Coordinates of C-alpha atoms and ligand atoms in Angstrom, one line a residue:
M1 CA -36.2 21.2 11.3
S2 CA -33.7 18.4 11.2
Y3 CA -33.5 16.8 7.8
H4 CA -34.2 13.5 9.3
E5 CA -36.9 14.3 11.8
Q6 CA -37.5 10.7 12.8
Q7 CA -33.8 10.0 13.4
P8 CA -32.2 10.7 16.7
T9 CA -29.8 13.5 15.7
V10 CA -26.5 14.7 17.1
F11 CA -25.7 18.4 16.4
V12 CA -22.1 19.2 15.8
V13 CA -21.7 22.8 16.8
D14 CA -19.2 24.4 14.4
F15 CA -16.7 26.8 15.8
G16 CA -15.2 27.5 12.4
A17 CA -12.6 24.8 11.8
Q18 CA -12.4 22.0 9.3
Y19 CA -13.0 19.6 12.2
A20 CA -16.8 19.9 12.3
Q21 CA -17.3 17.8 9.1
L22 CA -14.9 15.2 10.3
I23 CA -16.7 15.0 13.7
A24 CA -20.1 14.7 11.9
R25 CA -18.7 11.8 9.8
R26 CA -17.3 10.0 12.8
V27 CA -20.6 10.3 14.5
R28 CA -22.3 8.7 11.5
E29 CA -19.7 6.0 11.4
A30 CA -20.8 5.2 15.0
K31 CA -24.3 4.7 13.4
V32 CA -25.9 7.9 14.7
Y33 CA -27.2 10.6 12.4
S34 CA -25.5 14.0 12.7
E35 CA -25.8 17.5 11.4
I36 CA -23.6 20.5 11.6
V37 CA -25.1 23.6 13.1
S38 CA -23.6 27.1 13.5
H39 CA -22.3 28.1 17.0
D40 CA -24.9 31.0 17.1
I41 CA -27.8 28.5 17.4
T42 CA -30.0 29.5 20.3
A43 CA -31.1 27.5 23.3
E44 CA -34.7 27.9 22.0
E45 CA -33.9 26.4 18.7
I46 CA -32.1 23.5 20.3
E47 CA -35.1 22.8 22.5
R48 CA -37.4 22.9 19.5
R49 CA -35.2 20.6 17.4
Q50 CA -34.4 18.2 20.2
P51 CA -31.0 16.8 19.3
A52 CA -30.0 13.7 21.2
A53 CA -26.6 15.2 22.1
L54 CA -24.3 18.0 21.2
I55 CA -20.6 17.9 20.2
L56 CA -18.7 21.2 20.3
S57 CA -16.0 21.3 17.6
G58 CA -12.5 22.6 17.7
G59 CA -11.9 26.0 16.1
P60 CA -9.0 28.1 14.9
A61 CA -9.5 31.1 17.2
S62 CA -8.2 31.6 20.8
V63 CA -11.2 31.8 23.1
Y64 CA -10.0 35.3 24.1
A65 CA -9.6 36.6 20.6
P66 CA -11.9 39.5 19.7
G67 CA -14.9 38.1 17.8
A68 CA -14.0 34.5 18.9
P69 CA -17.2 32.4 18.3
K70 CA -19.3 31.9 21.4
M71 CA -22.3 29.7 22.1
D72 CA -25.6 30.5 24.0
P73 CA -24.6 29.4 27.5
R74 CA -28.2 28.5 28.4
I75 CA -27.6 25.4 26.2
Y76 CA -25.6 23.8 29.0
D77 CA -28.7 23.8 31.1
L78 CA -31.0 22.0 28.7
G79 CA -30.1 18.6 30.1
I80 CA -28.8 17.4 26.7
P81 CA -25.4 15.5 26.9
I82 CA -22.6 17.7 25.6
L83 CA -19.1 16.7 24.5
G84 CA -16.5 19.4 23.7
F85 CA -13.3 19.0 21.8
C86 CA -10.3 21.5 22.0
Y87 CA -11.8 24.9 21.5
G88 CA -15.2 23.4 22.5
M89 CA -13.6 22.3 25.8
Q90 CA -12.0 25.7 26.5
L91 CA -15.3 27.5 25.8
M92 CA -17.2 25.1 28.1
A93 CA -14.6 25.8 30.8
I94 CA -14.9 29.5 30.6
D95 CA -18.6 29.6 30.2
L96 CA -19.0 27.5 33.4
G97 CA -16.6 29.3 35.6
G98 CA -13.2 27.5 34.9
E99 CA -10.0 29.1 33.7
V100 CA -8.0 29.1 30.5
P101 CA -4.8 30.9 31.3
H102 CA -2.6 32.4 28.6
T103 CA 0.3 30.0 29.0
D104 CA 1.4 30.2 25.4
I105 CA 2.7 26.7 25.7
G106 CA 1.2 24.9 22.8
E107 CA 1.0 21.2 22.0
Y108 CA 0.9 20.0 18.4
G109 CA 0.8 16.5 17.1
F110 CA 1.1 13.3 19.1
A111 CA 0.9 13.3 22.9
E112 CA 0.7 10.5 25.5
L113 CA -2.6 10.7 27.4
A114 CA -2.5 9.5 31.0
L115 CA -5.8 8.7 32.7
L116 CA -6.0 10.1 36.3
E117 CA -7.3 8.1 39.2
S118 CA -10.7 9.8 39.2
Q119 CA -13.2 7.5 37.6
S120 CA -14.0 8.8 34.1
R121 CA -17.3 7.8 32.5
L122 CA -16.2 8.9 29.1
M123 CA -12.9 7.0 29.1
E124 CA -14.0 3.9 30.9
G125 CA -12.3 0.9 29.4
L126 CA -9.4 2.8 28.0
P127 CA -5.8 1.7 29.0
G128 CA -4.0 3.9 31.5
T129 CA -2.0 5.6 28.7
S130 CA -2.7 6.0 25.0
Q131 CA -1.8 8.1 22.1
V132 CA -3.8 11.2 21.3
W133 CA -3.6 14.1 18.7
M134 CA -3.3 17.6 20.0
S135 CA -3.4 21.0 18.3
H136 CA -3.7 23.9 20.6
R137 CA -2.0 26.8 22.2
D138 CA -3.9 27.7 25.4
S139 CA -5.6 25.0 27.5
V140 CA -7.8 24.7 30.6
G141 CA -5.9 25.5 33.8
T142 CA -8.8 25.1 36.2
A143 CA -11.9 23.0 35.5
P144 CA -15.2 24.5 36.4
E145 CA -16.8 23.6 39.7
G146 CA -18.5 20.2 39.6
F147 CA -16.1 18.9 37.0
C148 CA -13.3 16.4 37.7
V149 CA -10.2 16.3 35.7
T150 CA -9.9 12.8 34.2
A151 CA -6.6 12.8 32.1
R152 CA -3.4 14.8 31.5
T153 CA -0.5 14.8 29.1
A154 CA 3.1 15.9 29.9
I155 CA 2.3 19.5 28.8
T156 CA -1.5 19.8 29.4
P157 CA -2.6 19.2 33.0
V158 CA -6.4 19.2 32.1
A159 CA -6.5 17.0 29.0
S160 CA -10.0 15.9 29.7
M161 CA -12.7 16.8 32.2
E162 CA -16.3 15.8 32.9
D163 CA -19.3 16.6 35.1
A164 CA -21.1 13.3 34.6
A165 CA -24.0 14.5 36.8
R166 CA -24.8 17.3 34.3
G167 CA -23.9 15.2 31.3
L168 CA -21.0 17.5 30.3
Y169 CA -17.7 16.0 28.9
A170 CA -14.7 17.5 27.2
T171 CA -11.3 16.6 25.8
Q172 CA -8.5 19.0 24.9
F173 CA -7.3 16.4 22.3
H174 CA -9.1 15.6 19.1
P175 CA -10.9 12.2 19.3
E176 CA -12.2 12.6 15.7
V177 CA -8.7 12.5 14.2
A178 CA -7.4 9.0 13.2
H179 CA -4.1 9.6 15.1
T180 CA -6.0 9.5 18.4
E181 CA -5.7 5.8 19.2
Y182 CA -9.0 5.3 21.0
G183 CA -10.8 8.3 19.5
Q184 CA -13.7 6.5 17.9
Q185 CA -14.2 4.4 21.0
I186 CA -14.5 7.7 23.0
I187 CA -17.1 9.0 20.5
R188 CA -19.0 5.8 20.6
R189 CA -19.0 5.6 24.3
F190 CA -20.4 9.2 24.5
L191 CA -23.1 8.5 22.0
H192 CA -24.2 5.0 22.9
D193 CA -23.4 4.5 26.6
I194 CA -23.7 8.1 28.0
A195 CA -26.3 9.7 25.7
G196 CA -28.0 6.4 25.2
I197 CA -28.6 6.9 21.5
P198 CA -29.6 3.8 19.6
L199 CA -27.5 2.7 16.6
V200 CA -30.0 3.3 13.8
W201 CA -28.0 5.2 11.2
T202 CA -27.2 2.1 9.1
M203 CA -27.0 1.6 5.4
V204 CA -30.3 -0.2 5.2
N205 CA -32.1 2.5 7.2
I206 CA -30.5 5.2 5.1
I207 CA -31.8 3.7 1.9
D208 CA -35.2 2.8 3.3
E209 CA -35.6 6.3 4.6
A210 CA -34.4 7.9 1.4
V211 CA -36.8 5.7 -0.6
D212 CA -39.8 6.7 1.6
R213 CA -38.8 10.3 1.3
I214 CA -38.5 10.2 -2.5
R215 CA -41.9 8.5 -2.9
E216 CA -43.5 11.0 -0.6
Q217 CA -42.0 13.9 -2.5
V218 CA -42.7 12.9 -6.1
G219 CA -45.9 10.8 -5.7
S220 CA -46.7 9.6 -9.2
D221 CA -44.8 12.3 -11.1
R222 CA -42.0 11.7 -13.5
V223 CA -38.4 12.5 -12.7
I224 CA -35.5 13.2 -14.9
C225 CA -31.8 12.8 -14.0
A226 CA -28.6 13.8 -15.7
L227 CA -26.4 10.8 -15.6
S228 CA -22.6 11.2 -16.1
G229 CA -21.3 7.9 -14.9
G230 CA -19.7 9.7 -11.9
V231 CA -20.4 8.5 -8.3
D232 CA -23.0 11.0 -7.3
S233 CA -25.3 11.0 -10.4
S234 CA -25.0 7.2 -10.5
V235 CA -26.1 6.8 -6.9
V236 CA -28.9 9.3 -7.4
A237 CA -30.1 7.3 -10.4
A238 CA -29.9 3.9 -8.6
L239 CA -31.7 5.3 -5.6
L240 CA -34.5 6.9 -7.6
H241 CA -34.9 3.8 -9.6
R242 CA -35.3 1.8 -6.3
A243 CA -37.9 4.3 -5.1
I244 CA -40.0 5.0 -8.2
G245 CA -38.9 2.5 -10.9
D246 CA -40.0 3.5 -14.4
Q247 CA -41.2 7.0 -13.3
L248 CA -37.4 7.8 -13.7
T249 CA -35.7 8.7 -17.0
C250 CA -32.0 9.3 -17.1
V251 CA -30.3 11.4 -19.8
F252 CA -26.7 10.5 -20.5
V253 CA -25.0 13.2 -22.6
D254 CA -21.9 11.6 -24.2
H255 CA -19.7 14.6 -25.1
G256 CA -17.0 12.4 -26.4
M257 CA -14.5 13.5 -23.8
L258 CA -14.9 10.3 -21.8
R259 CA -12.3 7.7 -21.0
L260 CA -12.0 4.4 -22.9
D261 CA -15.1 2.2 -22.6
E262 CA -16.7 4.7 -20.2
A263 CA -19.9 5.4 -22.3
A264 CA -20.4 1.7 -23.0
D265 CA -20.1 1.0 -19.2
V266 CA -22.8 3.5 -18.4
V267 CA -25.1 1.9 -20.9
R268 CA -24.3 -1.6 -19.7
V269 CA -24.9 -0.8 -16.0
F270 CA -27.9 1.5 -16.2
A271 CA -29.8 0.3 -19.2
D272 CA -28.9 -3.4 -19.3
Q273 CA -28.4 -4.2 -15.6
F274 CA -30.7 -1.8 -13.8
H275 CA -33.2 -1.5 -16.7
I276 CA -33.4 2.2 -16.2
D277 CA -35.1 4.2 -19.0
L278 CA -31.9 5.7 -20.4
V279 CA -31.6 8.3 -23.1
H280 CA -28.1 8.1 -24.5
V281 CA -27.3 11.3 -26.4
Q282 CA -24.4 10.9 -28.8
A283 CA -23.2 14.4 -28.9
Q284 CA -19.6 13.8 -29.8
E285 CA -19.6 15.4 -33.2
R286 CA -21.4 18.5 -31.9
Y287 CA -18.8 19.0 -29.2
L288 CA -15.8 18.4 -31.5
D289 CA -17.2 21.2 -33.8
L290 CA -17.7 23.6 -30.9
L291 CA -14.3 22.9 -29.5
D292 CA -12.5 23.2 -32.8
H293 CA -9.3 25.2 -32.3
V294 CA -10.3 26.2 -28.8
T295 CA -7.1 26.1 -26.6
D296 CA -8.0 28.1 -23.5
P297 CA -8.9 25.7 -20.7
E298 CA -11.5 28.0 -19.1
L299 CA -13.2 28.4 -22.5
K300 CA -13.2 24.7 -23.0
R301 CA -14.9 24.2 -19.7
R302 CA -17.5 26.9 -20.4
I303 CA -18.3 25.6 -23.8
I304 CA -18.7 22.0 -22.5
G305 CA -20.8 23.1 -19.5
E306 CA -23.1 25.3 -21.5
E307 CA -23.6 22.8 -24.2
F308 CA -24.3 20.1 -21.7
W309 CA -27.3 21.9 -20.4
K310 CA -28.5 22.8 -23.9
V311 CA -28.4 19.2 -25.0
F312 CA -29.9 18.0 -21.7
F313 CA -32.9 20.4 -21.9
E314 CA -33.4 19.5 -25.6
E315 CA -34.0 15.9 -24.5
A316 CA -35.8 16.8 -21.2
T317 CA -38.4 18.9 -23.0
K318 CA -39.1 16.0 -25.4
L319 CA -40.3 13.9 -22.5
K320 CA -43.9 14.6 -21.5
G321 CA -45.0 15.3 -18.0
V322 CA -41.7 15.5 -16.2
K323 CA -42.0 17.5 -13.0
W324 CA -38.7 16.8 -11.2
L325 CA -35.0 17.1 -12.0
A326 CA -32.8 15.0 -9.7
Q327 CA -29.4 16.3 -8.6
G328 CA -26.5 14.8 -6.8
T329 CA -26.0 17.5 -4.2
L330 CA -24.1 16.2 -1.2
Y331 CA -24.1 17.3 2.5
P332 CA -20.7 19.0 2.2
D333 CA -22.2 21.2 -0.7
V334 CA -25.1 22.1 1.6
I335 CA -22.8 23.0 4.5
E336 CA -20.4 25.0 2.3
S337 CA -23.2 27.0 0.8
G338 CA -25.1 27.6 4.0
N339 CA -22.6 27.8 6.8
K340 CA -21.7 31.2 8.1
T341 CA -18.6 30.1 10.0
A342 CA -16.9 28.1 7.3
A343 CA -13.8 30.1 6.3
K344 CA -14.4 29.5 2.7
I345 CA -17.8 30.1 1.4
K346 CA -18.5 28.6 -2.0
S347 CA -21.5 29.8 -3.9
H348 CA -24.1 27.1 -4.3
H349 CA -23.3 25.4 -7.5
N350 CA -26.9 24.4 -8.1
L351 CA -27.7 27.2 -10.4
I352 CA -29.2 25.4 -13.3
P353 CA -29.6 27.5 -16.5
F354 CA -33.2 26.6 -17.2
P355 CA -34.1 27.9 -20.7
D356 CA -37.0 30.3 -20.9
G357 CA -40.3 28.7 -20.2
V358 CA -38.7 25.5 -18.8
H359 CA -38.7 24.6 -15.2
F360 CA -38.4 21.5 -13.1
D361 CA -38.5 21.2 -9.3
L362 CA -35.3 19.9 -7.8
I363 CA -35.1 16.7 -5.9
E364 CA -31.8 16.1 -4.1
P365 CA -31.9 12.7 -2.5
L366 CA -28.3 12.7 -1.3
R367 CA -28.5 16.1 0.4
A368 CA -27.9 14.7 3.8
L369 CA -25.0 12.3 2.9
F370 CA -21.3 12.5 3.0
K371 CA -19.3 11.1 0.0
D372 CA -18.3 7.9 1.8
E373 CA -22.0 7.3 2.7
V374 CA -23.0 7.9 -0.9
R375 CA -20.5 5.2 -2.0
A376 CA -21.8 2.8 0.6
V377 CA -25.4 3.4 -0.6
G378 CA -24.3 2.8 -4.2
A379 CA -22.6 -0.4 -3.3
E380 CA -25.7 -1.6 -1.3
L381 CA -27.9 -0.8 -4.3
G382 CA -25.8 -3.0 -6.5
L383 CA -23.7 -0.5 -8.4
P384 CA -20.3 -2.0 -9.4
D385 CA -17.1 -1.1 -7.7
E386 CA -15.8 0.7 -10.8
I387 CA -18.6 3.3 -10.3
V388 CA -18.8 3.6 -6.5
Q389 CA -15.0 3.7 -6.0
R390 CA -14.4 5.8 -9.1
Q391 CA -11.7 8.4 -9.0
P392 CA -12.6 12.1 -9.4
F393 CA -12.9 13.0 -13.0
P394 CA -13.5 16.5 -14.3
G395 CA -17.0 17.1 -15.8
P396 CA -15.3 18.3 -19.1
G397 CA -13.4 15.1 -19.0
L398 CA -10.4 14.6 -21.3
A399 CA -10.9 18.0 -22.8
V400 CA -8.9 19.4 -19.8
R401 CA -6.3 16.7 -20.0
I402 CA -5.5 17.6 -23.6
I403 CA -3.4 20.8 -23.5
G404 CA -4.2 23.0 -26.5
A405 CA -6.7 22.2 -29.3
I406 CA -8.7 19.1 -29.2
T407 CA -8.9 16.7 -32.1
E408 CA -10.4 13.3 -32.5
E409 CA -6.9 11.9 -33.1
K410 CA -5.6 13.3 -29.8
L411 CA -8.6 12.1 -27.9
D412 CA -7.9 8.5 -29.2
M413 CA -4.3 8.7 -28.3
L414 CA -5.0 10.0 -24.8
R415 CA -7.7 7.4 -24.2
E416 CA -5.4 4.6 -25.1
A417 CA -2.5 5.9 -23.0
D418 CA -4.8 6.6 -20.1
A419 CA -6.3 3.1 -20.2
I420 CA -2.8 1.7 -19.9
V421 CA -2.0 4.0 -17.0
R422 CA -5.2 3.0 -15.2
E423 CA -4.8 -0.7 -15.9
E424 CA -1.2 -0.9 -14.7
I425 CA -1.5 1.3 -11.6
S426 CA -4.8 -0.3 -10.5
S427 CA -3.4 -3.8 -10.6
W428 CA -0.3 -2.7 -8.7
D429 CA -2.2 -0.5 -6.2
T430 CA -4.3 -3.2 -4.5
E431 CA -4.5 -1.2 -1.3
R432 CA -5.7 1.9 -3.2
S433 CA -3.0 4.1 -1.8
V434 CA -2.9 6.3 -4.9
W435 CA -5.8 8.8 -4.9
Q436 CA -5.9 9.5 -8.6
Y437 CA -3.9 8.6 -11.7
F438 CA -4.3 9.4 -15.3
A439 CA -2.5 10.4 -18.5
V440 CA -2.1 14.0 -19.9
L441 CA -1.4 14.9 -23.5
P442 CA 0.6 18.2 -23.7
D443 CA 0.7 20.4 -26.8
I444 CA 4.2 19.7 -27.8
R445 CA 6.1 17.3 -30.0
S446 CA 9.7 16.2 -29.8
V447 CA 12.2 14.2 -31.7
G448 CA 12.8 10.5 -31.0
V449 CA 14.0 7.4 -32.8
M450 CA 12.0 4.2 -33.3
G451 CA 13.7 1.4 -35.1
D452 CA 15.7 3.2 -37.8
E453 CA 13.3 6.0 -38.0
R454 CA 13.4 9.4 -36.6
T455 CA 10.1 10.3 -35.0
Y456 CA 8.5 13.7 -34.2
A457 CA 5.6 12.9 -31.9
H458 CA 3.8 13.7 -28.7
P459 CA 4.8 12.8 -25.2
I460 CA 2.4 11.5 -22.6
I461 CA 2.7 12.7 -19.0
I462 CA 1.7 10.3 -16.3
R463 CA 0.1 12.0 -13.2
A464 CA -0.4 9.9 -10.1
V465 CA -1.0 11.5 -6.7
A466 CA -1.5 10.6 -3.1
S467 CA -4.1 12.8 -1.3
A468 CA -6.8 12.7 1.3
D469 CA -9.2 15.3 -0.1
A470 CA -7.6 16.7 -3.3
M471 CA -6.9 20.0 -1.5
T472 CA -3.3 19.1 -1.2
A473 CA -1.5 16.2 -2.9
D474 CA 1.9 14.7 -3.3
W475 CA 3.2 12.8 -6.3
A476 CA 3.0 9.1 -5.8
R477 CA 6.3 7.3 -5.3
L478 CA 5.6 4.6 -7.9
P479 CA 8.2 1.9 -8.3
H480 CA 10.6 2.4 -11.2
E481 CA 9.5 -1.0 -12.6
L482 CA 5.9 0.1 -12.8
L483 CA 6.9 3.4 -14.5
A484 CA 9.1 1.5 -16.9
K485 CA 6.3 -0.9 -17.8
M486 CA 3.8 1.9 -18.4
S487 CA 6.4 3.8 -20.5
N488 CA 7.1 0.7 -22.7
R489 CA 3.5 -0.1 -23.1
I490 CA 2.4 3.4 -24.0
I491 CA 5.2 3.9 -26.6
N492 CA 4.7 0.4 -28.1
E493 CA 0.9 0.4 -28.1
V494 CA -0.1 4.0 -28.8
D495 CA 0.5 5.4 -32.2
G496 CA 1.8 9.0 -32.2
I497 CA 3.5 8.8 -28.8
N498 CA 7.3 8.7 -28.6
R499 CA 8.1 9.7 -25.0
V500 CA 6.7 9.3 -21.5
A501 CA 7.3 11.7 -18.6
Y502 CA 6.3 11.3 -14.9
D503 CA 5.1 14.5 -13.1
I504 CA 6.9 14.9 -9.8
T505 CA 5.1 18.0 -8.6
S506 CA 3.1 18.2 -5.4
K507 CA 0.0 20.4 -4.9
P508 CA 0.7 23.1 -4.1
P509 CA 2.5 24.4 -6.1
G510 CA 1.0 22.3 -8.9
T511 CA -2.6 21.2 -9.2
I512 CA -3.7 17.7 -9.7
E513 CA -5.0 18.2 -13.2
W514 CA -2.9 19.9 -15.9
E515 CA -5.4 21.8 -18.0
Ligands
LIG1 P1 -7.0 20.4 -9.2 O1 -6.5 20.2 -10.6 O2 -7.6 21.7 -8.9 O3 -8.1 19.3 -8.9 O4 -5.9 20.1 -8.1 C1 -8.6 19.0 -7.7 C2 -9.6 17.8 -7.8 O5 -10.8 18.2 -8.5 C3 -10.9 17.3 -9.6 N1 -11.6 18.2 -10.7 C4 -12.9 18.1 -11.0 N2 -13.9 17.3 -10.4 N3 -15.4 18.4 -11.9 C5 -15.1 17.5 -10.9 O6 -16.0 16.8 -10.4 C6 -14.5 19.2 -12.5 O7 -14.7 20.0 -13.4 C7 -13.1 19.0 -12.0 N4 -12.0 19.6 -12.3 C8 -11.0 19.1 -11.5 C9 -9.6 16.9 -10.0 O8 -9.6 15.7 -10.8 C10 -9.0 16.7 -8.7 O9 -9.4 15.5 -8.1

């Protein structure tokens, strides 16, 4: 069953590329709810679940490769409007009697799309030529019977085709990619004008529906939520609070590895502003003891993770009558753990180490949402910008940004230096072009001179990267003046630091964090 049964839903049929998620997001940006389904979905299941339209994604395979993903061809006859992109177009062509010859003439990157004279329903209103994004080797040579070819590029004679009478449309280019000039317009036209889907996936509806769903699920039960101050857990807390008010208790485990003022901000926002029942566990000492002399980054992570759940369940079991544990699982986690075609299958990270005799049912109110939707929900619920636009921050926090053993003194140094880095870059980066920036404290000391005195102290490494998704990243080309200012401030204001270095490594070969 669709997660949102009452919403008109578009199914994005996944042929195994990274494109499916992007398409699903674009559909939602066009205010229509979308879900990703595997290409082996049957016509019966589609009939039963009644999507309002289908979009066939691109895929990495050649349609002729052995084992290339196929789709049940009876789906074309269900009368549901279908739009295919790239691989999806080629498959549609072959399934319906067209031809995809092996030309081996690929087209990658920008191309100029020229509309043909035939009237295109899909591309109505577009200029005669526009820029599109291509990424393919083979392409359709002959469109199936009943289709007309509606556009071409210099290399690809059938750049788009349609059989409007049957509601079938396809483009060889990728409308979901930002480089395709009128891509979102094409998607909107298909959804709204051709498939006639109403624009109901709006922030207000998303919240109303989530609130109804939570109330229905938990009734008068109590719910507990582990709050970290990160985007996902914060939005879960705010949403649950909107739905069930004081039936919610949040537990905030302060492991002492947080950035400057972070713990105080969590208390200010959730306890003081939202009036959420907040248990603030001051576990700093406990963590420092456990991490004493621990230098291995994986061990640090394990200790912090295991201890987190210990502390959390100690608190949780003190509360009476709690039935539910809320979790900030997002839609990409759901897809990655459940999708057979995704190249990389991550094990579901929701394995919570319940202690013996302890169990809560899970409630995951963000399960259907993408990260950008979660941020928008958070903003709509009144969470401040510092939370909803927060940079990624490792769960074990500064523990991974201190190389070697962790001490209170090092934590203080790093916190102060990091606050300077964040303050300076954020006031310079008004367009938010830098994905993530922070300070790292390595496990070395070097000689310096301050005033007349020789120093032997730590350096701070500044890390700032541009990235779209943290999978790859490039070091940010920060202006020299900004680097100079940070360097001066850190050395003058932070005791124990006598040198500042800037990391100019991209990912790969580096990673974003140091650890
Ligand atoms: P790396 O260092 O592998 O990091 O390039 C990729 C991204 O993941 C973030 N990161 C984490 N995020 N919990 C998180 O929520 C973690 O434990 C964690 N460790 C790394 C990192 O900041 C970067 O954005």
